[in-house]
Short mmCIF file of C-alpha atoms in Angstrom, two decimals:
data_model
loop_
_atom_site.label_atom_id
_atom_site.label_comp_id
_atom_site.label_asym_id
_atom_site.label_seq_id
_atom_site.Cartn_x
_atom_site.Cartn_y
_atom_site.Cartn_z
CA MET A 1 -4.60 9.49 37.59
CA PRO A 2 -3.57 11.22 34.34
CA SER A 3 -4.52 9.42 31.12
CA ALA A 4 -1.85 7.84 28.92
CA SER A 5 -2.46 10.45 26.23
CA ALA A 6 -1.96 13.24 28.77
CA ASN A 7 1.31 11.66 29.90
CA TYR A 8 2.45 11.38 26.28
CA ARG A 9 1.64 15.03 25.66
CA THR A 10 3.61 16.01 28.75
CA LEU A 11 6.58 14.00 27.54
CA LEU A 12 6.51 15.55 24.08
CA CYS A 13 6.44 19.01 25.66
CA THR A 14 9.84 18.25 27.23
CA SER A 15 12.41 20.51 25.60
CA GLY A 16 13.78 18.84 22.47
CA ALA A 17 11.63 15.71 22.70
CA ALA A 18 9.18 16.28 19.85
CA ALA A 19 12.03 17.45 17.62
CA PHE A 20 13.64 14.00 17.65
CA PHE A 21 10.60 11.79 18.25
CA LEU A 22 8.55 12.99 15.27
CA PRO A 23 11.30 12.55 12.63
CA ALA A 24 12.11 9.13 14.05
CA THR A 25 8.43 8.21 13.77
CA VAL A 26 8.38 9.28 10.12
CA GLY A 27 11.49 7.21 9.47
CA ARG A 28 10.20 4.11 11.23
CA LEU A 29 7.07 4.23 9.05
CA GLY A 30 9.40 3.92 6.06
CA ILE A 31 11.25 1.06 7.75
CA ALA A 32 7.95 -0.76 8.25
CA MET A 33 7.19 -0.34 4.54
CA THR A 34 10.51 -1.54 3.19
CA GLY A 35 10.27 -5.32 3.48
CA ILE A 36 6.75 -5.56 2.04
CA GLY A 37 7.72 -3.05 -0.63
CA ILE A 38 10.53 -5.34 -1.74
CA VAL A 39 8.10 -8.26 -1.99
CA TRP A 40 5.78 -6.27 -4.27
CA LEU A 41 8.65 -4.95 -6.41
CA VAL A 42 10.46 -8.24 -6.95
CA HIS A 43 7.22 -10.13 -7.61
CA ALA A 44 6.19 -7.54 -10.20
CA ARG A 45 9.61 -7.84 -11.82
CA THR A 46 9.92 -11.63 -11.83
CA GLY A 47 6.38 -12.95 -11.45
CA SER A 48 7.68 -15.24 -8.71
CA TYR A 49 6.76 -15.14 -5.05
CA ALA A 50 9.68 -17.50 -4.38
CA ALA A 51 12.13 -14.95 -5.80
CA ALA A 52 10.41 -12.16 -3.86
CA GLY A 53 10.64 -14.20 -0.66
CA LEU A 54 14.32 -14.98 -1.25
CA VAL A 55 15.22 -11.33 -1.76
CA THR A 56 13.16 -10.24 1.25
CA GLY A 57 14.81 -12.96 3.33
CA GLY A 58 18.23 -11.65 2.33
CA PHE A 59 17.10 -8.17 3.28
CA ALA A 60 15.90 -9.35 6.70
CA VAL A 61 19.05 -11.36 7.48
CA ALA A 62 21.31 -8.48 6.45
CA ASP A 63 19.27 -6.08 8.59
CA ALA A 64 19.54 -8.39 11.61
CA VAL A 65 23.29 -8.92 11.18
CA ALA A 66 24.30 -5.36 10.32
CA GLY A 67 21.94 -3.55 12.70
CA PRO A 68 23.92 -4.24 15.89
CA GLN A 69 27.18 -3.28 14.16
CA LEU A 70 25.68 0.00 13.01
CA GLY A 71 24.44 0.54 16.57
CA ARG A 72 27.98 0.10 17.91
CA LEU A 73 29.28 2.70 15.46
CA VAL A 74 26.54 5.11 16.54
CA ASP A 75 27.40 4.58 20.22
CA ARG A 76 31.06 5.23 19.51
CA PHE A 77 30.94 8.10 17.03
CA GLY A 78 27.50 9.62 17.52
CA GLN A 79 24.26 9.72 15.57
CA ALA A 80 25.14 12.96 13.79
CA ARG A 81 28.27 11.43 12.23
CA VAL A 82 27.14 7.88 11.48
CA LEU A 83 23.50 8.33 10.51
CA PRO A 84 24.00 10.50 7.39
CA CYS A 85 26.57 8.02 6.06
CA ALA A 86 24.25 5.08 6.66
CA LEU A 87 21.33 6.92 5.08
CA GLY A 88 23.38 7.81 2.01
CA ALA A 89 24.38 4.17 1.61
CA HIS A 90 20.76 3.11 2.08
CA ALA A 91 19.56 5.52 -0.60
CA GLY A 92 22.20 4.16 -2.97
CA ALA A 93 21.19 0.56 -2.24
CA VAL A 94 17.52 1.35 -2.90
CA GLY A 95 18.56 3.04 -6.14
CA LEU A 96 20.37 -0.13 -7.22
CA LEU A 97 17.29 -2.20 -6.42
CA LEU A 98 14.92 0.08 -8.31
CA ALA A 99 17.22 0.32 -11.32
CA GLY A 100 17.90 -3.41 -11.43
CA ALA A 101 21.58 -2.55 -11.72
CA VAL A 102 22.64 -5.59 -9.67
CA PRO A 103 20.89 -8.91 -8.97
CA ASP A 104 17.82 -8.38 -6.80
CA LEU A 105 19.21 -10.56 -4.00
CA VAL A 106 22.40 -8.49 -3.82
CA ALA A 107 20.41 -5.27 -3.80
CA GLY A 108 18.06 -6.60 -1.12
CA VAL A 109 21.00 -7.52 1.10
CA LEU A 110 22.49 -4.04 0.64
CA VAL A 111 19.18 -2.38 1.47
CA GLY A 112 18.91 -4.40 4.68
CA ALA A 113 22.54 -3.89 5.67
CA THR A 114 22.24 -0.10 5.44
CA LEU A 115 18.85 0.32 7.13
CA PRO A 116 19.29 2.30 10.38
CA GLN A 117 17.07 1.39 13.32
CA LEU A 118 15.65 4.82 13.97
CA GLY A 119 13.37 3.59 16.75
CA ALA A 120 16.36 2.41 18.74
CA LEU A 121 18.12 5.74 18.18
CA SER A 122 15.03 7.58 19.40
CA ALA A 123 14.83 5.36 22.50
CA ALA A 124 18.50 6.13 23.25
CA ARG A 125 17.69 9.83 23.16
CA TRP A 126 14.84 9.36 25.62
CA SER A 127 17.26 7.59 27.97
CA ALA A 128 19.68 10.51 27.77
CA LEU A 129 17.00 13.19 28.01
CA LEU A 130 15.19 11.64 30.98
CA SER A 131 18.21 10.77 33.08
CA GLY A 132 18.64 11.52 36.76
CA GLU A 133 15.59 12.96 38.49
CA ARG A 134 13.40 12.51 35.40
CA ALA A 135 14.12 8.79 35.03
CA ALA A 136 10.68 7.90 36.42
CA ALA A 137 9.22 9.07 33.09
CA LEU A 138 11.25 6.55 31.08
CA PRO A 139 8.61 3.77 31.14
CA THR A 140 6.09 6.20 29.66
CA ALA A 141 8.60 7.25 27.01
CA PHE A 142 9.27 3.65 26.06
CA ALA A 143 5.52 2.99 25.97
CA LEU A 144 5.23 5.90 23.52
CA GLU A 145 8.01 4.35 21.44
CA ALA A 146 6.17 1.01 21.44
CA LEU A 147 2.97 2.74 20.37
CA ALA A 148 4.77 4.49 17.51
CA ASN A 149 6.27 1.17 16.40
CA GLY A 150 2.90 -0.56 16.52
CA VAL A 151 1.16 2.13 14.49
CA SER A 152 4.01 2.17 11.96
CA TYR A 153 3.89 -1.58 11.42
CA LEU A 154 0.12 -1.42 10.96
CA ALA A 155 0.04 1.57 8.61
CA GLY A 156 3.29 1.05 6.70
CA PRO A 157 2.59 -2.37 5.13
CA ALA A 158 -0.98 -1.30 4.33
CA LEU A 159 0.22 1.85 2.57
CA VAL A 160 2.87 0.11 0.48
CA SER A 161 0.44 -2.68 -0.38
CA VAL A 162 -2.06 -0.14 -1.71
CA LEU A 163 0.64 1.18 -4.04
CA GLY A 164 1.69 -2.32 -5.03
CA ALA A 165 -1.86 -3.43 -5.76
CA ALA A 166 -2.33 -0.29 -7.86
CA GLY A 167 0.54 -1.44 -10.06
CA ARG A 168 3.15 0.94 -8.62
CA PRO A 169 5.45 -1.25 -6.53
CA GLY A 170 8.46 0.91 -7.32
CA ALA A 171 6.65 3.93 -5.90
CA GLY A 172 6.13 2.05 -2.64
CA VAL A 173 9.83 1.24 -2.29
CA LEU A 174 10.78 4.79 -3.26
CA LEU A 175 8.35 6.28 -0.73
CA ALA A 176 9.68 3.99 1.99
CA ALA A 177 13.25 5.11 1.27
CA ALA A 178 12.22 8.77 1.19
CA LEU A 179 10.61 8.46 4.62
CA VAL A 180 13.63 6.64 6.07
CA VAL A 181 16.17 9.07 4.65
CA GLY A 182 14.14 12.21 5.33
CA GLY A 183 13.21 11.20 8.87
CA GLY A 184 16.72 9.98 9.59
CA LEU A 185 18.41 13.16 8.40
CA ALA A 186 16.00 15.28 10.43
CA LEU A 187 16.78 13.13 13.46
CA ALA A 188 20.53 13.46 12.93
CA ALA A 189 20.16 17.25 12.75
CA GLN A 190 18.89 17.33 16.35
CA ARG A 191 22.29 17.40 17.99
CA ARG A 192 21.18 18.84 21.33
CA THR A 193 19.44 15.63 22.42
CA MET A 194 22.10 13.22 21.16
CA PRO A 195 23.19 10.62 23.74
CA PRO A 196 26.77 10.90 24.99
CA LEU A 197 29.47 9.02 23.12
CA THR A 198 31.01 5.86 24.53
CA GLY A 199 34.42 4.24 24.30
CA ARG A 200 37.54 5.72 22.76
CA ALA A 201 35.64 8.20 20.60
CA GLU A 202 34.32 9.88 23.75
CA HIS A 203 37.86 10.28 25.10
CA ARG A 204 39.05 11.79 21.82
CA HIS A 205 36.20 14.31 21.77
CA ALA A 206 36.78 15.12 25.43
CA GLY A 207 40.41 15.80 24.65
#
């Protein structure tokens, strides 16, 4: 029986697979860094873990509420159209947070509301790429996605905490945003493996 690593290598050799999976993995590392980065930044700014927890809670709630809505827009209009807009808004929200231009809670909510779930977008591409006769490889692809998520959520918080403990919490938040935006834009550029559109947008493009 082939090893899991051999199966993963075979998957990534599928035409177009590595080109979307690797940028999504870079972006999800940034996503894993963002929440902890906000804790370090707000605590350094206010000296209060309560304030840091409140802002991070606002970030998490906004992410949970807005994420499905952003997913619906992606399904309807496509990753290449929606993702750059979301990433631009996310970069702006992080800029507001770093600059202290608005209250930290407001900025945290905006950061969470504009954070695209790149792992989900990558999984959707696997579903489209491995359709039909290749569908038997989907469990392995989703296992690879789960592995990437696990590694990201181990490495990301550790990396941003190193920066925070070194007295550079802003650098941690900035690095997280750079990874999200850079990985997300590289993912959006891979149009060949985009899943098909759904709903009325699909009919308009077909026409």
